[in-house]
Amino acid sequence: MASRRMETKPVITCLKTLLVVYSFVFWITGAILLAVGLWGKFMLGAYISIIADSSTNAPYVLIGTGTCIIVFGLFGCFATCRGSPWMLKLYAMFLSLIFLAELVAGISGFVFRHEIKGTFQRTFSEAVKNYNSQDERSLAVDNVQRSLKCCGVLNYTSWLSSIWFPNNGIPPSCCASISDCNASDLRNVTIAPSKVHQQGCYELVTDFIETNMGIIAGVTFGIAVSQSIGMLLACCLSRLITANQYEMV
């Protein structure tokens, strides 16, 4: 029995080393997920706010998950160094929950990426039609038009049917050059087309969101796969330590 304990001790030491290294890498992935979630929230926020009825919680899930991983990554290192079976089991359980959360976030982002084309044209058209330059959707429309250098849904003619156009013309956010674009020009149907961006926002926005939601989903799936390694190491180490303690009794 003593010889068996001597045989399992190097295995336990090896698993401890691997799990400490894994926990450190796990902590880094938490920081990455937090960064990706914040990036998704602030970079895609304007676009997602326009599509309220199809918005995704993936960025918020990633922010919460990343924060939890940072905390529990430290807990994993502590549990491994202590060699406590119940702490290791708790760590393995947490890894499984994180795996599920990341899987949900990844699937959510991937599905949203493909649903966007079917909903954006309708919701963006409504935002343009009811534009008032003040509410959240109107500000989001301005943000999209400025950042992507586009105008209207398919082109600038989308603004001709908006409630904003009769008194104010096309919004300044459509202007190709602010220095060569004044309010009277934007109200003139003949002059305005030569002053604003010619390309509509629909195609640009859908391409932009599909690409970036794909990045979020890809990073999430990649990190989720790594959770299985940590769960396996934590479970094996817990069982070996428990068996070793039992043999010592």
Short mmCIF file of C-alpha atoms in Angstrom, two decimals:
data_model
loop_
_atom_site.label_atom_id
_atom_site.label_comp_id
_atom_site.label_asym_id
_atom_site.label_seq_id
_atom_site.Cartn_x
_atom_site.Cartn_y
_atom_site.Cartn_z
CA MET A 1 0.00 0.00 0.00
CA ALA A 2 2.92 2.31 0.80
CA SER A 3 4.51 1.49 -2.54
CA ARG A 4 1.27 2.34 -4.31
CA ARG A 5 1.20 5.73 -2.61
CA MET A 6 4.75 6.26 -3.80
CA GLU A 7 3.64 5.41 -7.35
CA THR A 8 0.68 7.81 -7.36
CA LYS A 9 2.60 10.71 -5.80
CA PRO A 10 4.52 11.62 -9.01
CA VAL A 11 1.24 11.39 -10.96
CA ILE A 12 -0.47 13.75 -8.49
CA THR A 13 2.46 16.17 -8.70
CA CYS A 14 2.34 16.08 -12.50
CA LEU A 15 -1.43 16.68 -12.56
CA LYS A 16 -1.08 19.52 -10.06
CA THR A 17 1.52 21.19 -12.27
CA LEU A 18 -0.64 20.78 -15.36
CA LEU A 19 -3.72 22.12 -13.58
CA VAL A 20 -1.87 25.17 -12.22
CA VAL A 21 -0.62 25.95 -15.73
CA TYR A 22 -4.12 25.38 -17.09
CA SER A 23 -5.67 27.63 -14.41
CA PHE A 24 -3.26 30.40 -15.37
CA VAL A 25 -4.17 30.02 -19.05
CA PHE A 26 -7.83 29.85 -17.99
CA TRP A 27 -7.41 33.16 -16.17
CA ILE A 28 -5.97 34.70 -19.37
CA THR A 29 -8.93 33.41 -21.42
CA GLY A 30 -11.21 35.11 -18.90
CA ALA A 31 -9.47 38.40 -19.58
CA ILE A 32 -9.82 37.75 -23.33
CA LEU A 33 -13.55 36.99 -23.02
CA LEU A 34 -14.05 40.13 -20.95
CA ALA A 35 -12.24 42.19 -23.59
CA VAL A 36 -14.21 40.60 -26.46
CA GLY A 37 -17.50 41.17 -24.58
CA LEU A 38 -16.70 44.84 -23.97
CA TRP A 39 -15.58 45.23 -27.57
CA GLY A 40 -18.82 43.65 -28.80
CA LYS A 41 -20.90 45.87 -26.51
CA PHE A 42 -19.27 49.17 -27.46
CA MET A 43 -18.39 48.46 -31.11
CA LEU A 44 -21.66 46.75 -32.05
CA GLY A 45 -23.90 48.59 -29.59
CA ALA A 46 -25.13 51.19 -32.09
CA TYR A 47 -26.08 48.53 -34.62
CA ILE A 48 -27.73 46.22 -32.09
CA SER A 49 -29.78 49.09 -30.62
CA ILE A 50 -31.44 49.60 -34.03
CA ILE A 51 -32.43 45.94 -34.20
CA ALA A 52 -34.05 45.81 -30.74
CA ASP A 53 -36.41 42.94 -31.49
CA SER A 54 -33.56 40.69 -32.60
CA SER A 55 -30.79 41.85 -30.30
CA THR A 56 -28.44 39.39 -28.69
CA ASN A 57 -27.24 39.16 -25.10
CA ALA A 58 -24.00 37.52 -26.21
CA PRO A 59 -21.76 40.54 -25.32
CA TYR A 60 -23.29 40.72 -21.82
CA VAL A 61 -22.89 36.97 -21.33
CA LEU A 62 -19.23 37.24 -22.36
CA ILE A 63 -18.59 40.15 -19.98
CA GLY A 64 -20.14 38.27 -17.05
CA THR A 65 -18.45 35.00 -17.98
CA GLY A 66 -15.05 36.66 -18.40
CA THR A 67 -15.31 38.33 -14.98
CA CYS A 68 -16.27 35.03 -13.31
CA ILE A 69 -13.42 33.20 -15.05
CA ILE A 70 -10.88 35.71 -13.74
CA VAL A 71 -12.12 35.13 -10.17
CA PHE A 72 -12.41 31.35 -10.43
CA GLY A 73 -9.13 31.03 -12.31
CA LEU A 74 -7.45 32.27 -9.13
CA PHE A 75 -9.62 29.89 -7.11
CA GLY A 76 -8.46 27.01 -9.34
CA CYS A 77 -4.82 27.79 -8.63
CA PHE A 78 -5.53 27.94 -4.89
CA ALA A 79 -7.53 24.68 -4.93
CA THR A 80 -4.76 22.90 -6.85
CA CYS A 81 -2.00 24.09 -4.52
CA ARG A 82 -4.05 23.10 -1.47
CA GLY A 83 -4.82 19.69 -2.99
CA SER A 84 -8.36 19.79 -1.60
CA PRO A 85 -10.65 17.22 -3.31
CA TRP A 86 -13.87 19.16 -2.60
CA MET A 87 -12.35 22.41 -3.91
CA LEU A 88 -11.20 20.62 -7.05
CA LYS A 89 -14.68 19.15 -7.56
CA LEU A 90 -16.17 22.63 -7.12
CA TYR A 91 -13.67 23.95 -9.66
CA ALA A 92 -14.61 21.18 -12.14
CA MET A 93 -18.30 22.00 -11.62
CA PHE A 94 -17.64 25.65 -12.28
CA LEU A 95 -15.75 24.78 -15.48
CA SER A 96 -18.76 22.79 -16.70
CA LEU A 97 -21.08 25.76 -16.02
CA ILE A 98 -18.70 28.09 -17.85
CA PHE A 99 -18.61 25.62 -20.74
CA LEU A 100 -22.42 25.75 -21.01
CA ALA A 101 -22.52 29.55 -20.72
CA GLU A 102 -19.92 29.97 -23.46
CA LEU A 103 -21.73 27.46 -25.65
CA VAL A 104 -24.99 29.42 -25.28
CA ALA A 105 -23.20 32.71 -26.02
CA GLY A 106 -21.46 31.23 -29.05
CA ILE A 107 -24.65 29.74 -30.49
CA SER A 108 -26.53 32.98 -29.79
CA GLY A 109 -23.92 35.01 -31.66
CA PHE A 110 -23.79 32.54 -34.56
CA VAL A 111 -27.59 32.36 -34.95
CA PHE A 112 -27.92 36.14 -34.67
CA ARG A 113 -25.30 36.49 -37.40
CA HIS A 114 -27.53 34.66 -39.86
CA GLU A 115 -30.84 36.19 -38.73
CA ILE A 116 -29.64 39.76 -39.16
CA LYS A 117 -30.39 40.07 -42.89
CA GLY A 118 -34.02 39.08 -42.40
CA THR A 119 -34.74 41.75 -39.79
CA PHE A 120 -32.39 44.67 -40.31
CA GLN A 121 -33.99 46.13 -43.43
CA ARG A 122 -37.40 46.38 -41.74
CA THR A 123 -36.17 47.81 -38.42
CA PHE A 124 -33.71 50.22 -40.02
CA SER A 125 -36.43 51.42 -42.42
CA GLU A 126 -38.69 52.10 -39.40
CA ALA A 127 -35.88 53.98 -37.66
CA VAL A 128 -35.33 56.15 -40.75
CA LYS A 129 -39.06 56.77 -41.23
CA ASN A 130 -39.55 57.85 -37.59
CA TYR A 131 -36.21 59.68 -37.27
CA ASN A 132 -36.23 62.74 -35.01
CA SER A 133 -32.47 63.19 -34.27
CA GLN A 134 -33.13 62.83 -30.51
CA ASP A 135 -34.13 59.30 -29.47
CA GLU A 136 -31.80 56.30 -29.15
CA ARG A 137 -32.63 54.81 -32.53
CA SER A 138 -32.19 58.13 -34.31
CA LEU A 139 -28.79 58.64 -32.69
CA ALA A 140 -27.88 55.08 -33.67
CA VAL A 141 -28.87 55.81 -37.28
CA ASP A 142 -26.62 58.88 -37.28
CA ASN A 143 -23.79 56.86 -35.78
CA VAL A 144 -24.13 54.15 -38.44
CA GLN A 145 -24.26 56.64 -41.32
CA ARG A 146 -21.22 58.56 -40.10
CA SER A 147 -19.04 55.56 -39.25
CA LEU A 148 -19.86 53.54 -42.38
CA LYS A 149 -20.18 56.54 -44.72
CA CYS A 150 -23.59 55.51 -46.01
CA CYS A 151 -27.02 57.09 -46.34
CA GLY A 152 -30.50 55.61 -45.90
CA VAL A 153 -31.45 51.95 -46.13
CA LEU A 154 -30.71 51.13 -49.78
CA ASN A 155 -29.69 54.71 -50.69
CA TYR A 156 -30.49 58.35 -49.83
CA THR A 157 -34.04 58.08 -51.29
CA SER A 158 -35.10 56.25 -48.10
CA TRP A 159 -35.15 59.66 -46.38
CA LEU A 160 -37.70 61.13 -48.77
CA SER A 161 -40.50 59.24 -47.01
CA SER A 162 -39.38 60.01 -43.45
CA ILE A 163 -41.25 62.39 -41.14
CA TRP A 164 -37.99 64.32 -40.76
CA PHE A 165 -37.52 65.19 -44.43
CA PRO A 166 -40.37 67.69 -45.18
CA ASN A 167 -39.07 70.26 -42.67
CA ASN A 168 -35.41 69.31 -42.28
CA GLY A 169 -34.31 67.42 -45.37
CA ILE A 170 -31.72 64.63 -45.23
CA PRO A 171 -29.80 64.42 -41.89
CA PRO A 172 -26.27 65.89 -41.85
CA SER A 173 -24.90 62.45 -40.91
CA CYS A 174 -25.39 61.53 -44.60
CA CYS A 175 -23.08 64.28 -45.84
CA ALA A 176 -20.06 63.18 -47.84
CA SER A 177 -18.27 66.38 -46.77
CA ILE A 178 -19.51 68.45 -43.82
CA SER A 179 -17.74 71.57 -45.12
CA ASP A 180 -19.67 71.35 -48.39
CA CYS A 181 -23.07 70.42 -46.97
CA ASN A 182 -25.56 72.90 -45.52
CA ALA A 183 -29.18 72.65 -44.34
CA SER A 184 -30.68 74.28 -47.44
CA ASP A 185 -28.84 71.84 -49.73
CA LEU A 186 -30.12 68.88 -47.72
CA ARG A 187 -33.72 70.09 -48.10
CA ASN A 188 -33.34 70.46 -51.87
CA VAL A 189 -34.22 67.17 -53.62
CA THR A 190 -32.23 68.23 -56.69
CA ILE A 191 -29.01 69.27 -54.92
CA ALA A 192 -29.00 66.85 -51.96
CA PRO A 193 -28.07 63.69 -53.94
CA SER A 194 -24.74 65.27 -54.94
CA LYS A 195 -23.93 66.17 -51.32
CA VAL A 196 -24.57 62.85 -49.56
CA HIS A 197 -23.13 59.33 -49.61
CA GLN A 198 -24.54 57.28 -52.46
CA GLN A 199 -24.34 53.83 -50.89
CA GLY A 200 -27.12 52.64 -48.57
CA CYS A 201 -26.42 51.30 -45.08
CA TYR A 202 -28.25 47.98 -45.32
CA GLU A 203 -25.55 45.99 -47.09
CA LEU A 204 -22.67 47.61 -45.18
CA VAL A 205 -24.26 47.05 -41.76
CA THR A 206 -25.26 43.44 -42.38
CA ASP A 207 -21.77 42.61 -43.64
CA PHE A 208 -20.20 44.39 -40.65
CA ILE A 209 -22.33 42.61 -38.03
CA GLU A 210 -22.07 39.19 -39.68
CA THR A 211 -18.28 39.45 -39.71
CA ASN A 212 -17.92 40.66 -36.12
CA MET A 213 -20.54 38.35 -34.60
CA GLY A 214 -18.67 35.54 -36.35
CA ILE A 215 -15.49 36.61 -34.52
CA ILE A 216 -17.30 36.60 -31.17
CA ALA A 217 -18.81 33.16 -31.83
CA GLY A 218 -15.48 31.74 -33.04
CA VAL A 219 -13.50 32.96 -30.01
CA THR A 220 -16.20 31.69 -27.64
CA PHE A 221 -16.36 28.20 -29.18
CA GLY A 222 -12.57 27.93 -29.16
CA ILE A 223 -12.32 28.79 -25.48
CA ALA A 224 -15.29 26.56 -24.59
CA VAL A 225 -13.51 23.52 -26.06
CA SER A 226 -10.57 24.13 -23.72
CA GLN A 227 -12.89 23.82 -20.69
CA SER A 228 -13.14 20.06 -21.21
CA ILE A 229 -9.38 19.77 -20.58
CA GLY A 230 -9.64 21.59 -17.27
CA MET A 231 -12.67 19.54 -16.17
CA LEU A 232 -10.80 16.32 -16.94
CA LEU A 233 -7.66 17.39 -15.06
CA ALA A 234 -9.60 18.62 -12.01
CA CYS A 235 -11.70 15.44 -11.80
CA CYS A 236 -8.70 13.12 -12.20
CA LEU A 237 -6.65 15.00 -9.61
CA SER A 238 -9.55 15.02 -7.14
CA ARG A 239 -10.05 11.26 -7.49
CA LEU A 240 -6.34 10.49 -7.13
CA ILE A 241 -5.97 12.67 -4.02
CA THR A 242 -9.11 11.12 -2.47
CA ALA A 243 -7.86 7.60 -3.22
CA ASN A 244 -4.44 8.42 -1.83
CA GLN A 245 -5.93 9.82 1.37
CA TYR A 246 -8.17 6.75 1.72
CA GLU A 247 -5.16 4.41 1.44
CA MET A 248 -3.34 6.33 4.16
CA VAL A 249 -6.17 5.67 6.63
#
